[in-house]
């Protein structure tokens, strides 16, 4: 297809970074894995949010992410990752939070989140004393805005396709008759020019 690009304001990026730091719980002790290619907007969100709070940005060659993601996660002591469900889905079916002790937040977006991944990566209901809370997030966004615009924590019993709540400065509405499927309309300060 034909590439498309949009121009986002610097202020929107700053606002997005603040929202991501809050919603993902990224702090100066975090190790954030840069999964996205530099040509895809989540890379901007991951890099700037990590650097803005003094956290560690973990990088790996693209081929290594696909061929040996478990080793990359362990070697980098990765605590936060934002990935597509397709990439995260290459982890073995036996993979769980227990396999990656440093991992605290898995944020999946860019495509529909399959219920099989939600089931596999549902955090334990009760955390052990002293262990950080683990969270599975679903993110949703469109190219015509700054990175993504909604985030939601996946919980047992959630309806399929839940995209979460708008980030600060974002307004979302569903354009459809009540009870029917429709389009999500997005407005607010994170929109591109």
CSV table of C-alpha atoms in Angstrom, one decimal:
chain,number,residue,atom,x,y,z
A,1,UNK,CA,0.0,0.0,0.0
A,2,UNK,CA,0.9,3.7,-0.1
A,3,UNK,CA,2.5,4.9,3.1
A,4,UNK,CA,0.7,7.5,5.1
A,5,UNK,CA,2.1,9.9,7.6
A,6,UNK,CA,0.7,12.6,9.8
A,7,UNK,CA,2.1,15.6,11.7
A,8,UNK,CA,1.6,15.5,15.4
A,9,UNK,CA,2.3,18.5,17.7
A,10,UNK,CA,5.2,18.4,20.2
A,11,UNK,CA,2.7,19.3,22.9
A,12,UNK,CA,0.7,16.2,22.0
A,13,UNK,CA,3.8,14.0,22.4
A,14,UNK,CA,4.6,15.5,25.8
A,15,UNK,CA,1.0,14.9,26.9
A,16,UNK,CA,1.1,11.4,25.6
A,17,UNK,CA,4.4,10.7,27.4
A,18,UNK,CA,2.9,11.9,30.7
A,19,UNK,CA,-0.2,9.7,30.1
A,20,UNK,CA,1.9,6.6,29.3
A,21,UNK,CA,4.1,7.0,32.3
A,22,UNK,CA,1.0,7.1,34.5
A,23,UNK,CA,-1.0,4.3,32.8
A,24,UNK,CA,1.9,1.9,32.5
A,25,UNK,CA,3.5,2.8,35.8
A,26,UNK,CA,6.9,3.5,34.2
A,27,UNK,CA,9.4,4.9,36.7
A,28,UNK,CA,13.2,5.4,36.9
A,29,UNK,CA,13.7,1.7,37.9
A,30,UNK,CA,11.9,0.4,34.8
A,31,UNK,CA,13.5,-1.5,31.9
A,32,UNK,CA,11.3,-0.8,28.8
A,33,UNK,CA,11.8,-3.1,25.8
A,34,UNK,CA,11.8,-1.1,22.5
A,35,UNK,CA,9.9,-3.6,20.3
A,36,UNK,CA,8.6,-1.4,17.5
A,37,UNK,CA,10.6,-0.4,14.4
A,38,UNK,CA,11.6,3.3,14.4
A,39,UNK,CA,9.2,3.9,11.5
A,40,UNK,CA,6.2,2.9,13.7
A,41,UNK,CA,4.8,5.5,16.2
A,42,UNK,CA,4.9,3.2,19.3
A,43,UNK,CA,8.7,3.4,19.1
A,44,UNK,CA,8.4,7.1,19.7
A,45,UNK,CA,6.1,6.6,22.7
A,46,UNK,CA,8.4,3.9,24.2
A,47,UNK,CA,11.6,5.8,23.7
A,48,UNK,CA,10.5,9.2,24.9
A,49,UNK,CA,8.5,7.9,27.9
A,50,UNK,CA,11.5,5.8,29.1
A,51,UNK,CA,14.0,8.7,28.7
A,52,UNK,CA,11.6,11.2,30.2
A,53,UNK,CA,11.7,9.5,33.6
A,54,UNK,CA,15.3,8.2,33.6
A,55,UNK,CA,14.3,4.5,33.0
A,56,UNK,CA,16.4,2.1,31.0
A,57,UNK,CA,15.5,1.5,27.3
A,58,UNK,CA,16.3,-2.1,26.3
A,59,UNK,CA,17.0,-2.7,22.6
A,60,UNK,CA,17.6,-5.7,20.5
A,61,UNK,CA,18.0,-6.4,16.8
A,62,UNK,CA,14.7,-7.0,15.1
A,63,UNK,CA,15.6,-10.6,14.1
A,64,UNK,CA,16.5,-11.4,17.7
A,65,UNK,CA,13.2,-10.2,19.0
A,66,UNK,CA,11.4,-12.6,16.6
A,67,UNK,CA,13.9,-15.5,17.0
A,68,UNK,CA,14.6,-15.4,20.8
A,69,UNK,CA,12.1,-13.0,22.5
A,70,UNK,CA,12.3,-15.0,25.8
A,71,UNK,CA,16.0,-14.5,26.1
A,72,UNK,CA,15.8,-10.8,25.2
A,73,UNK,CA,13.2,-10.4,28.0
A,74,UNK,CA,15.3,-12.2,30.6
A,75,UNK,CA,18.7,-10.7,29.6
A,76,UNK,CA,17.3,-7.1,29.6
A,77,UNK,CA,15.4,-7.7,32.9
A,78,UNK,CA,12.5,-6.2,31.0
A,79,UNK,CA,9.8,-4.8,33.2
A,80,UNK,CA,7.6,-3.1,30.6
A,81,UNK,CA,6.8,-4.1,27.0
A,82,UNK,CA,4.4,-2.6,24.4
A,83,UNK,CA,4.0,-5.0,21.5
A,84,UNK,CA,1.6,-6.3,18.9
A,85,UNK,CA,-0.4,-9.4,19.9
A,86,UNK,CA,1.2,-11.1,16.9
A,87,UNK,CA,4.7,-10.6,18.2
A,88,UNK,CA,3.8,-11.4,21.8
A,89,UNK,CA,2.0,-14.5,20.5
A,90,UNK,CA,5.2,-16.1,19.3
A,91,UNK,CA,6.1,-16.8,22.9
A,92,UNK,CA,5.5,-20.5,23.8
A,93,UNK,CA,2.0,-21.4,25.0
A,94,UNK,CA,3.7,-22.4,28.3
A,95,UNK,CA,5.1,-18.9,28.8
A,96,UNK,CA,3.7,-17.0,31.8
A,97,UNK,CA,4.5,-14.2,34.2
A,98,UNK,CA,6.6,-16.8,36.2
A,99,UNK,CA,9.0,-17.2,33.3
A,100,UNK,CA,10.0,-13.5,33.4
A,101,UNK,CA,10.3,-12.3,37.1
A,102,UNK,CA,11.1,-8.7,36.2
A,103,UNK,CA,8.1,-8.3,34.0
A,104,UNK,CA,5.4,-6.0,35.4
A,105,UNK,CA,3.4,-4.6,32.4
A,106,UNK,CA,2.5,-6.1,29.1
A,107,UNK,CA,0.7,-3.7,26.8
A,108,UNK,CA,-0.6,-5.1,23.6
A,109,UNK,CA,-2.1,-3.1,20.7
A,110,UNK,CA,-2.0,-2.4,17.0
A,111,UNK,CA,-4.4,-5.2,16.2
A,112,UNK,CA,-7.3,-7.1,17.9
A,113,UNK,CA,-6.2,-8.8,21.1
A,114,UNK,CA,-7.1,-12.5,20.9
A,115,UNK,CA,-8.9,-14.0,23.9
A,116,UNK,CA,-6.2,-16.7,24.0
A,117,UNK,CA,-3.5,-14.2,24.9
A,118,UNK,CA,-5.7,-12.5,27.4
A,119,UNK,CA,-6.3,-15.9,29.1
A,120,UNK,CA,-2.5,-16.8,28.9
A,121,UNK,CA,-1.3,-13.5,30.2
A,122,UNK,CA,-4.0,-12.8,32.8
A,123,UNK,CA,-2.0,-11.7,35.9
A,124,UNK,CA,-2.4,-13.8,39.1
A,125,UNK,CA,-5.3,-12.7,41.2
A,126,UNK,CA,-3.2,-12.5,44.3
A,127,UNK,CA,0.3,-11.3,44.2
A,128,UNK,CA,2.9,-12.6,46.6
A,129,UNK,CA,4.2,-10.3,49.3
A,130,UNK,CA,6.9,-8.0,48.0
A,131,UNK,CA,6.2,-8.7,44.3
A,132,UNK,CA,5.2,-5.9,42.0
A,133,UNK,CA,1.7,-5.9,40.6
A,134,UNK,CA,1.5,-7.3,37.2
A,135,UNK,CA,-0.8,-5.9,34.5
A,136,UNK,CA,-2.0,-6.8,31.1
A,137,UNK,CA,-3.1,-3.7,29.1
A,138,UNK,CA,-4.9,-3.4,25.8
A,139,UNK,CA,-4.1,-0.2,23.8
A,140,UNK,CA,-5.9,1.2,20.9
A,141,UNK,CA,-5.1,4.1,18.6
A,142,UNK,CA,-5.2,5.4,15.0
A,143,UNK,CA,-2.5,6.8,12.8
A,144,UNK,CA,-4.2,10.2,12.7
A,145,UNK,CA,-3.4,10.8,16.4
A,146,UNK,CA,-0.4,10.6,18.7
A,147,UNK,CA,0.6,6.9,19.2
A,148,UNK,CA,-2.5,5.4,20.9
A,149,UNK,CA,-5.5,7.1,22.5
A,150,UNK,CA,-7.1,4.5,24.8
A,151,UNK,CA,-5.7,2.0,27.3
A,152,UNK,CA,-7.5,-0.6,29.4
A,153,UNK,CA,-6.5,-3.2,31.9
A,154,UNK,CA,-7.6,-6.7,30.8
A,155,UNK,CA,-9.6,-8.5,33.5
A,156,UNK,CA,-11.4,-11.8,33.6
A,157,UNK,CA,-14.9,-11.5,32.2
A,158,UNK,CA,-14.2,-8.4,30.0
A,159,UNK,CA,-16.1,-8.3,26.8
A,160,UNK,CA,-14.1,-9.1,23.7
A,161,UNK,CA,-12.8,-6.0,21.9
A,162,UNK,CA,-12.7,-3.7,24.9
A,163,UNK,CA,-10.3,-0.9,24.2
A,164,UNK,CA,-10.3,0.7,27.6
A,165,UNK,CA,-10.7,4.4,28.4
A,166,UNK,CA,-9.4,7.5,26.7
A,167,UNK,CA,-6.1,9.0,27.8
A,168,UNK,CA,-6.3,12.5,29.3
A,169,UNK,CA,-7.1,15.0,26.6
A,170,UNK,CA,-8.8,12.5,24.4
A,171,UNK,CA,-12.5,12.2,23.7
A,172,UNK,CA,-13.9,9.0,22.2
A,173,UNK,CA,-17.4,8.5,20.9
A,174,UNK,CA,-19.0,5.6,19.1
A,175,UNK,CA,-21.0,6.7,16.0
A,176,UNK,CA,-23.8,4.1,15.8
A,177,UNK,CA,-27.4,3.6,16.8
A,178,UNK,CA,-27.6,2.3,20.4
A,179,UNK,CA,-26.7,-1.4,20.7
A,180,UNK,CA,-25.2,-1.6,17.3
A,181,UNK,CA,-21.5,-1.8,16.1
A,182,UNK,CA,-20.1,1.5,14.8
A,183,UNK,CA,-17.0,3.6,14.3
A,184,UNK,CA,-15.0,5.1,17.1
A,185,UNK,CA,-14.6,8.8,16.7
A,186,UNK,CA,-11.6,10.4,18.4
A,187,UNK,CA,-11.1,14.1,19.1
A,188,UNK,CA,-8.9,16.1,21.5
A,189,UNK,CA,-5.4,17.4,22.0
A,190,UNK,CA,-3.7,14.2,20.8
A,191,UNK,CA,-5.0,14.4,17.2
A,192,UNK,CA,-2.6,15.2,14.4
A,193,UNK,CA,-2.7,18.5,12.5
